[in-house]
Coordinates of C-alpha atoms and ligand atoms in Angstrom, one line a residue:
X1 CA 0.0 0.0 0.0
X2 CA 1.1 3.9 -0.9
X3 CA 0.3 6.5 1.9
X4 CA 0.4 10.1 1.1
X5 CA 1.4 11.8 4.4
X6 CA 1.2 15.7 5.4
X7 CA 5.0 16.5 7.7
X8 CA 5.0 19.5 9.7
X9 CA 7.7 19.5 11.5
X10 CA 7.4 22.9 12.9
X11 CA 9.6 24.8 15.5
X12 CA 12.5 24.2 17.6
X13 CA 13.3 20.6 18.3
X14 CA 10.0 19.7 16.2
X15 CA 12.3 20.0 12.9
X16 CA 15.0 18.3 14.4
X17 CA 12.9 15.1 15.7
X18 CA 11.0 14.9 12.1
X19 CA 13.7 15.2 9.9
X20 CA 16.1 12.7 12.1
X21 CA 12.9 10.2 12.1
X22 CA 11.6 10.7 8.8
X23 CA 14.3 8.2 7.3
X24 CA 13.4 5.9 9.8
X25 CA 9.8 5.6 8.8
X26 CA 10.1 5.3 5.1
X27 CA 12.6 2.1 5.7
X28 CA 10.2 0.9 8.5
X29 CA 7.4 1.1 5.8
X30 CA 9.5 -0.6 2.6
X31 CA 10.7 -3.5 4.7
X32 CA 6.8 -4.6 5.3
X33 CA 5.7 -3.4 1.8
X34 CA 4.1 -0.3 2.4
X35 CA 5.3 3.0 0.6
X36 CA 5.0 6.8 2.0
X37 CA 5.0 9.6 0.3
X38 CA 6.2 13.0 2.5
X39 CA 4.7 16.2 1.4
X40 CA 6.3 18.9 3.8
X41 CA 4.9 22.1 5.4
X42 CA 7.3 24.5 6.4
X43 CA 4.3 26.2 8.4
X44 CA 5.0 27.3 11.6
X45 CA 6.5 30.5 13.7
X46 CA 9.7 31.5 11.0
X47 CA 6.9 31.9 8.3
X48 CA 4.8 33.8 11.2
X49 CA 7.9 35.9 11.6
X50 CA 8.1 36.5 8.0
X51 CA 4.8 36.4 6.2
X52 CA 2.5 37.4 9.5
X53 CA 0.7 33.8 10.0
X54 CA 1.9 30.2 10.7
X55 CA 0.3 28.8 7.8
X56 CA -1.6 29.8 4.9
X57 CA -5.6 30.7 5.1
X58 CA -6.7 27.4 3.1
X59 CA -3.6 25.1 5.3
X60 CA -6.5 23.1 7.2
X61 CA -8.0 22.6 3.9
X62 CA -4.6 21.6 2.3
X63 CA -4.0 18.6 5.1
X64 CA -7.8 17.4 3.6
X65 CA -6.1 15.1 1.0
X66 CA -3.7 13.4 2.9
X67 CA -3.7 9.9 4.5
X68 CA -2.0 11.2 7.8
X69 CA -0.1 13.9 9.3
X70 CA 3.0 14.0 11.3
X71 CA 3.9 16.9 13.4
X72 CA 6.7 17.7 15.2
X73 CA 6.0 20.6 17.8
X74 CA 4.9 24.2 17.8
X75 CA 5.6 27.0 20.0
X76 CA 8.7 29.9 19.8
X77 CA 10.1 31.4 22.4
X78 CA 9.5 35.3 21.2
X79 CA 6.1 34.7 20.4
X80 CA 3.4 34.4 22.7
X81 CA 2.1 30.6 22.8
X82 CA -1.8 31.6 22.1
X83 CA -0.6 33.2 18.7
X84 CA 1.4 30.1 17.3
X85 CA -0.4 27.3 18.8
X86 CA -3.8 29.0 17.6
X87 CA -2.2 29.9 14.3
X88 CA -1.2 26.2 13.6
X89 CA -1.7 22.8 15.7
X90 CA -5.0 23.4 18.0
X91 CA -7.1 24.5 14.4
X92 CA -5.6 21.4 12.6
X93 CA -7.1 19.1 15.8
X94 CA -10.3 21.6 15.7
X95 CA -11.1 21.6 12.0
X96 CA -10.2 18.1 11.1
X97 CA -12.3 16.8 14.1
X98 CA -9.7 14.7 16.0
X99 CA -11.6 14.7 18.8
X100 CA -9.7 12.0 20.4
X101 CA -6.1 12.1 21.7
X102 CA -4.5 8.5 22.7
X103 CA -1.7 9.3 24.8
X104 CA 0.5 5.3 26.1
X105 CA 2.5 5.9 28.7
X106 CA 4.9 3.1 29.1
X107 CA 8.0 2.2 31.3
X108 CA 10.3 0.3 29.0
X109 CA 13.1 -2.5 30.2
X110 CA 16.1 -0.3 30.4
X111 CA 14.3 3.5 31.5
X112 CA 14.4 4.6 34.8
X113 CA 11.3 6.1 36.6
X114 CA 12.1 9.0 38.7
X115 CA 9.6 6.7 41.0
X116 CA 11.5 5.0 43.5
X117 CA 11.0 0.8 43.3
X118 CA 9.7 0.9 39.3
X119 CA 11.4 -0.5 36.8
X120 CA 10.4 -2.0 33.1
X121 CA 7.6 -3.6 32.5
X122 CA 6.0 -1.9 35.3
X123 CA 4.1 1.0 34.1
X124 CA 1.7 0.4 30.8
X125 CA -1.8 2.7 30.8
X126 CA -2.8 4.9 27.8
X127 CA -4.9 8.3 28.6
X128 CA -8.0 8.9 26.5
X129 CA -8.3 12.8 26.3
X130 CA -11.3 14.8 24.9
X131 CA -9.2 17.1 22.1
X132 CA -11.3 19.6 20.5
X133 CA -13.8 20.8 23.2
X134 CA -14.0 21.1 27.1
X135 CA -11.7 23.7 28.6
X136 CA -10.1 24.7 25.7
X137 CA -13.0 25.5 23.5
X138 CA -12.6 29.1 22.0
X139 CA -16.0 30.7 23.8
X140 CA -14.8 33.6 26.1
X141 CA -13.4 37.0 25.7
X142 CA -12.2 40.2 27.7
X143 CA -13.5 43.3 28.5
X144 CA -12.6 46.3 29.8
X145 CA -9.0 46.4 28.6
X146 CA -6.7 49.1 30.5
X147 CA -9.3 49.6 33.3
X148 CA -9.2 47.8 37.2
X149 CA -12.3 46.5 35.9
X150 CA -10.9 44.7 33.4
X151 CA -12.5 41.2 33.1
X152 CA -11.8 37.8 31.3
X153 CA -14.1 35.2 30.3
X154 CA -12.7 31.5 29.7
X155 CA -15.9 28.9 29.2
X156 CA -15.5 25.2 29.2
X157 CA -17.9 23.3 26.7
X158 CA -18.9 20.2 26.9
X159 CA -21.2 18.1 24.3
X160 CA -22.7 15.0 24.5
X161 CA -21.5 13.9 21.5
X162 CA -17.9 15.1 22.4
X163 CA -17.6 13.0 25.4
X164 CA -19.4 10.0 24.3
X165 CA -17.0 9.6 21.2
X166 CA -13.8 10.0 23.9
X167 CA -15.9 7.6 26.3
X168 CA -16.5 5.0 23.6
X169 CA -13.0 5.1 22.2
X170 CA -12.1 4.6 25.9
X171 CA -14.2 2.0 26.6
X172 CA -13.1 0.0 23.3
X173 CA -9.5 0.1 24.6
X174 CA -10.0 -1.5 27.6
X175 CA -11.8 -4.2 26.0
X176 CA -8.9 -5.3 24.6
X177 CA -6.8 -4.5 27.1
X178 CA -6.7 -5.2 30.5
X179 CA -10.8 -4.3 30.9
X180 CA -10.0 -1.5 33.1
X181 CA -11.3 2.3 33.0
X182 CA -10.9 5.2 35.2
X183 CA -13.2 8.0 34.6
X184 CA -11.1 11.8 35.7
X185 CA -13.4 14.0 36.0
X186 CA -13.7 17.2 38.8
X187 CA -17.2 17.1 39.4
X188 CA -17.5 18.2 42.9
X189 CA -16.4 21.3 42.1
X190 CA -17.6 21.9 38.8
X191 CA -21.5 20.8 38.6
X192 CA -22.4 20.7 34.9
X193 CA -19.8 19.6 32.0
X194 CA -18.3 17.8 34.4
X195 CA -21.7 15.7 35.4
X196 CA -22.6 15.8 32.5
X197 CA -19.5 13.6 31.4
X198 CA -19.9 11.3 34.2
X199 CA -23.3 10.8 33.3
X200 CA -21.7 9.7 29.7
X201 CA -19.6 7.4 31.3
X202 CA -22.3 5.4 33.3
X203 CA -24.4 5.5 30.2
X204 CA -22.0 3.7 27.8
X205 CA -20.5 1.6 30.6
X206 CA -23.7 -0.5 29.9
X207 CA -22.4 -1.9 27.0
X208 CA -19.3 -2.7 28.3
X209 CA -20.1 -4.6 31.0
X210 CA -16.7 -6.7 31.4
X211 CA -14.5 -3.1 31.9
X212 CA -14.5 -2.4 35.6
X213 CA -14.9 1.1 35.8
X214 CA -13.0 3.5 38.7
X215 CA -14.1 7.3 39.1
X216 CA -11.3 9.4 40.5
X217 CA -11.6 13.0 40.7
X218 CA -8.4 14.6 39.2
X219 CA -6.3 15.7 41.8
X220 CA -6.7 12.4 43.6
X221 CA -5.7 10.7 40.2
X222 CA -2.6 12.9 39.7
X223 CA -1.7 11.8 43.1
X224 CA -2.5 8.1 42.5
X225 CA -0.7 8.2 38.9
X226 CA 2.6 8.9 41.2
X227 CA 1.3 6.7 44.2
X228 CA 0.3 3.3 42.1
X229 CA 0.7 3.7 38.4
X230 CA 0.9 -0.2 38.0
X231 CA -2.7 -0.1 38.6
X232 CA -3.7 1.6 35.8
X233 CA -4.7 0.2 32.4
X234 CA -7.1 3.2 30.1
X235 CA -7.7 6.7 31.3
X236 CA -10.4 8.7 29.9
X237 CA -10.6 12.6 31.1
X238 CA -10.8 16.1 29.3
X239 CA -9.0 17.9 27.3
X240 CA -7.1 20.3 30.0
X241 CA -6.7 17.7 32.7
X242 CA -5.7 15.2 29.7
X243 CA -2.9 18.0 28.9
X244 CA -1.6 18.1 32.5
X245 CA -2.0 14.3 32.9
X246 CA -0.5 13.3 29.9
X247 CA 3.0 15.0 31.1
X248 CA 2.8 13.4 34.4
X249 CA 2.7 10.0 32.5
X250 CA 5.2 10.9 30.5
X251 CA 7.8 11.3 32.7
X252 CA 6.8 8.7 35.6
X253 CA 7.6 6.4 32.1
X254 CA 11.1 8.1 32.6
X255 CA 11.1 11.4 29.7
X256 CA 8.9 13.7 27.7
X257 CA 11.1 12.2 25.4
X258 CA 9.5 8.7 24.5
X259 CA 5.5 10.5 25.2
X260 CA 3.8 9.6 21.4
X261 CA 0.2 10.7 20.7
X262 CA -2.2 10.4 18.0
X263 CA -5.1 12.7 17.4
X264 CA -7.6 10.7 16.2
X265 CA -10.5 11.4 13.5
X266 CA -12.7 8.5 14.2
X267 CA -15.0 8.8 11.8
X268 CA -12.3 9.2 8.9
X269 CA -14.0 12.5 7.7
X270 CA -10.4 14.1 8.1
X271 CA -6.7 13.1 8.5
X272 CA -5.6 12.3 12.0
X273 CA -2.4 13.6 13.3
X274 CA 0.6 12.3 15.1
X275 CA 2.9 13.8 17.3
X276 CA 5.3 13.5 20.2
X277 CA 3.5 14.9 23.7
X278 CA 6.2 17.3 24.4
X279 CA 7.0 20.9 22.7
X280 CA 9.8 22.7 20.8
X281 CA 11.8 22.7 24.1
X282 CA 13.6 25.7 23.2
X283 CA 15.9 25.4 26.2
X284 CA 17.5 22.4 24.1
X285 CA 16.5 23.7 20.6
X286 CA 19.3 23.8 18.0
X287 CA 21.5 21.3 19.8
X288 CA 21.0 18.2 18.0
X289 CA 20.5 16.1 21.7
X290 CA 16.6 16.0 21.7
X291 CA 15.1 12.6 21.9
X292 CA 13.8 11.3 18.5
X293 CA 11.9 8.3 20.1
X294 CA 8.4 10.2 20.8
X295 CA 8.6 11.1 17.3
X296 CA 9.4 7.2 16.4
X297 CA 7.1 5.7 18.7
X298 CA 4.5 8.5 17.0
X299 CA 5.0 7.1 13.7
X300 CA 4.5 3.5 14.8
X301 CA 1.2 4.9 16.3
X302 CA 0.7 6.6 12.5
X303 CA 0.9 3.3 11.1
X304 CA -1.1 1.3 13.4
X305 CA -4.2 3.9 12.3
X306 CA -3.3 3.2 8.4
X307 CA -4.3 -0.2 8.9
X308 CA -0.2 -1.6 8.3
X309 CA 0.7 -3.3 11.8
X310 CA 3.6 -4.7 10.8
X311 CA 5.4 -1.5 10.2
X312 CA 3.7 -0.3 13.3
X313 CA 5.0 -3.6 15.4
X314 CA 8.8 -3.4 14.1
X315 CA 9.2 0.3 14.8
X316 CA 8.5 -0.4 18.0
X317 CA 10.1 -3.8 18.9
X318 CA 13.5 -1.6 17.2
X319 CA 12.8 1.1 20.3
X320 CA 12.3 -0.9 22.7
X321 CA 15.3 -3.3 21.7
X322 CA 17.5 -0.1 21.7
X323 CA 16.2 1.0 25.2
X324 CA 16.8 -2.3 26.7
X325 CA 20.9 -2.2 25.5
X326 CA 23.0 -0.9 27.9
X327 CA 25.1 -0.1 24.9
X328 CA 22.9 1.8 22.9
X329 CA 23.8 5.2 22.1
X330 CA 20.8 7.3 24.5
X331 CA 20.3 10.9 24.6
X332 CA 20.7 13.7 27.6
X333 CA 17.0 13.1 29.5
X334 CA 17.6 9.5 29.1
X335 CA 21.4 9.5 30.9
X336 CA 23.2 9.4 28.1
X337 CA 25.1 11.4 26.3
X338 CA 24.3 10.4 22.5
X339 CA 22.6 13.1 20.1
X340 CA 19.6 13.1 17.6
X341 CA 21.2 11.9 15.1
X342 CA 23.5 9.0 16.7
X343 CA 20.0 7.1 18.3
X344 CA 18.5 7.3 14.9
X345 CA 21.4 5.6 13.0
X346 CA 21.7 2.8 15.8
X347 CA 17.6 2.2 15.4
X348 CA 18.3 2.0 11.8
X349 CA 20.8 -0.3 12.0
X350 CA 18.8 -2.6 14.4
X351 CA 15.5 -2.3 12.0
Ligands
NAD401 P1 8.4 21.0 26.2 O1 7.8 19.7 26.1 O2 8.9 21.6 25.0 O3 9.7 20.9 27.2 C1 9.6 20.5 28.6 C2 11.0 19.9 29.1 O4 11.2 18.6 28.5 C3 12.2 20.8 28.6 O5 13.1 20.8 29.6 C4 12.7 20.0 27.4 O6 14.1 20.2 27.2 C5 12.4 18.6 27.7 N1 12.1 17.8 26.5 C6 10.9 17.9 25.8 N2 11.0 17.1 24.7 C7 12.2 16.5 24.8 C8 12.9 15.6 24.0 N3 12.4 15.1 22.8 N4 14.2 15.2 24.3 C9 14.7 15.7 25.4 N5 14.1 16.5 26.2 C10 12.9 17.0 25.9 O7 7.4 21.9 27.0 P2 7.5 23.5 27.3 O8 8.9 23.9 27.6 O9 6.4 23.8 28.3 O10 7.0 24.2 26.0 C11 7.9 24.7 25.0 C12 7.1 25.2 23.8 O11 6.5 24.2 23.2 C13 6.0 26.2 24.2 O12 5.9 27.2 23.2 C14 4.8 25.3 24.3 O13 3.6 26.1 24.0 C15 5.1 24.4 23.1 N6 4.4 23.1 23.2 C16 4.0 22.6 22.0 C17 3.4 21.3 21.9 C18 3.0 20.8 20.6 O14 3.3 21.4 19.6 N7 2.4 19.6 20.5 C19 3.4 20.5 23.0 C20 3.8 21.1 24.3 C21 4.3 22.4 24.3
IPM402 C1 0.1 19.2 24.1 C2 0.4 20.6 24.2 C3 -0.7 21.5 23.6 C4 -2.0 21.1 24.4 C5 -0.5 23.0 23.7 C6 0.8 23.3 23.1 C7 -1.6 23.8 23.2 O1 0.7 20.9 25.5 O2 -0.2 18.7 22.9 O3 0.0 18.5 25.1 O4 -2.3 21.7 25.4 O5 -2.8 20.4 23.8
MN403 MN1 0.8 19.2 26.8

């Protein structure tokens, strides 16, 4: 099979991570038969600082005829975060409907948890997170600019239908998995999109009724992500506490640095997108020592949607074969010392 695929890589170590892993992909793909074909957008904030906008007016439309996207990450440290991320990633999520975002967070053999007593094997859950709606829907404004009585309004919204296609694609994971699903949600504080969701959840946990579901209210689950991870299988929770959540999983696994995501379109109306978790970590930008293996573990996660498991399978058997070498050339955040570059030639030559 041919795959036309959309790469953005982006800013800052987003360029770096996509055009190190790119490579990797395409030989992934041709030892398994399949065949990509890269069309790349250099959208992002060096065109804003040229032309005035990250991407061009019709760039959502563009992505349309692809297969899949891969993006690297967005964000530049002179220019305020609303501006780019609005100008480029969140509209692509928005208009192309991936309203879910699968987040694994996994402790390989070979990482080491900043959690004292965890070591491979011991940490495997994937977060569901609601990723076009809830607290980052674009209903708000300000007021009163320049005055004391200056006022901001930030509105969470929450739709049936936009929980209950997170909810199912949670619930569908645990049925293969380990038939376990914990419901975040913060409503004892919050008394109407967040009731609203649980009452989603209890709805739709009718037809599933081998997943054990647990409710945990989100600051007792960001606790018990730290306190008993093991215990964990699928997560399902909204888009701002699936932001904050899915960083905390990334680095209990060990590094922002092996987080992948995929931003689904379920109904294949659109493209979905994949990307590593993290950002364009400016404080490393331009160094050639970022992590590529988010970015890998991404495109295995690209695959896997496309249908082609084998591709999907050997990208990531390669990763965790590297990890679990003591040898193996590693980079800065995971103890070594090995750049970009170096971890990508070793994963090629152990495809
Ligand atoms: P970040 O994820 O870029 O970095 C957080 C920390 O993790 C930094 O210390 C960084 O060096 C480290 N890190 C991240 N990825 C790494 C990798 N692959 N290898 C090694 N170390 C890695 O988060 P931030 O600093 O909060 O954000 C930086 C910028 O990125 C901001 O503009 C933010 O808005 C943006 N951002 C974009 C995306 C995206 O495009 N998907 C995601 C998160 C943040
Ligand atoms: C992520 C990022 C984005 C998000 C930001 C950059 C808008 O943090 O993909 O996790 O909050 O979704
Ligand atoms: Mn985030």
């Amino acid at each position: 099979m041919a795959y036309n695929i959309a790469v953005i890589p982006g800013d800052g170590i987003g360029t770096e991570v996509v055009s190190a892993v790119r490579p990797l992909l395409d030989e992934a793909a041709d030892r398994e038969g399949v065949s990509l074909s890269y069309t790349g957008f250099d959208w992002g904030s060096q065109r804003y600082l040229e032309e005035g906008s990250m991407m061009p007016a019709d760039g959502v439309d563009t992505l349309r005829g692809y297969d899949a996207i891969l993006l690297g990450a967005v964000g530049h440290p002179e220019i305020p975060d609303h501006v780019t991320l609005r100008g480029l990633m969140l509209p692509i999520r928005k208009r192309l409907d991936q309203r879910v975002c699968e987040r694994p967070s996994v402790l390989y053999e070979g990482v080491e948890s900043p959690l004292r007593g965890y070591e491979g094997g011991d940490i495997d859950f994937v977060i569901f997170r609601e990723n076009t709606e809830g607290e980052y829907a674009d209903v708000g404004g300000r007021e009163h600019q320049g005055f004391d009585h200056e006022l901001a309004v930030q509105s969470a919204v929450f739709t049936r239908e936009g929980t209950e296609t997170v909810v199912r694609a949670a619930f569908e994971a645990a049925s293969e998995r380990e038939e376990n699903l914990t419901n975040v949600t913060k409503s004892n504080a919050q008394a109407y999109g967040m009731v609203l969701w649980d009452e989603v959840v209890a709805d739709i946990a009718e037809e599933y009724p081998d997943v054990t579901v647990e409710r945990l209210l989100v600051d007792a689950a960001a606790m018990d992500l730290v306190r008993r991870p093991e215990e964990f299988d699928v997560l399902v929770t909204s888009n701002l506490f699936g932001d904050v959540l899915t960083d905390l999983g990334a680095i209990i696994a060990g590094t922002m640095g092996l987080a992948p995501s995929a931003n689904l379109n379920v109904d294949g109306t659109a493209p979905s997108m994949f990307e590593p978790v993290h950002g364009s970590a400016p404080d490393i930008a331009g160094e050639g020592i970022a992590n590529p293996l988010a970015t890998v573990l991404s495109g295995a996660m690209l695959f896997e949607h496309l249908g082609e498991a084998a591709p999907a399978a050997r990208l990531r058997e390669t990763v965790q074969e590297q990890l679990a070498d003591p040898n193996a050339p590693r980079t800065l955040d995971l103890g070594g010392n090995a750049g970009t570059e170096a971890v990508v030639t070793d994963l090629e030559a152990r495809l």
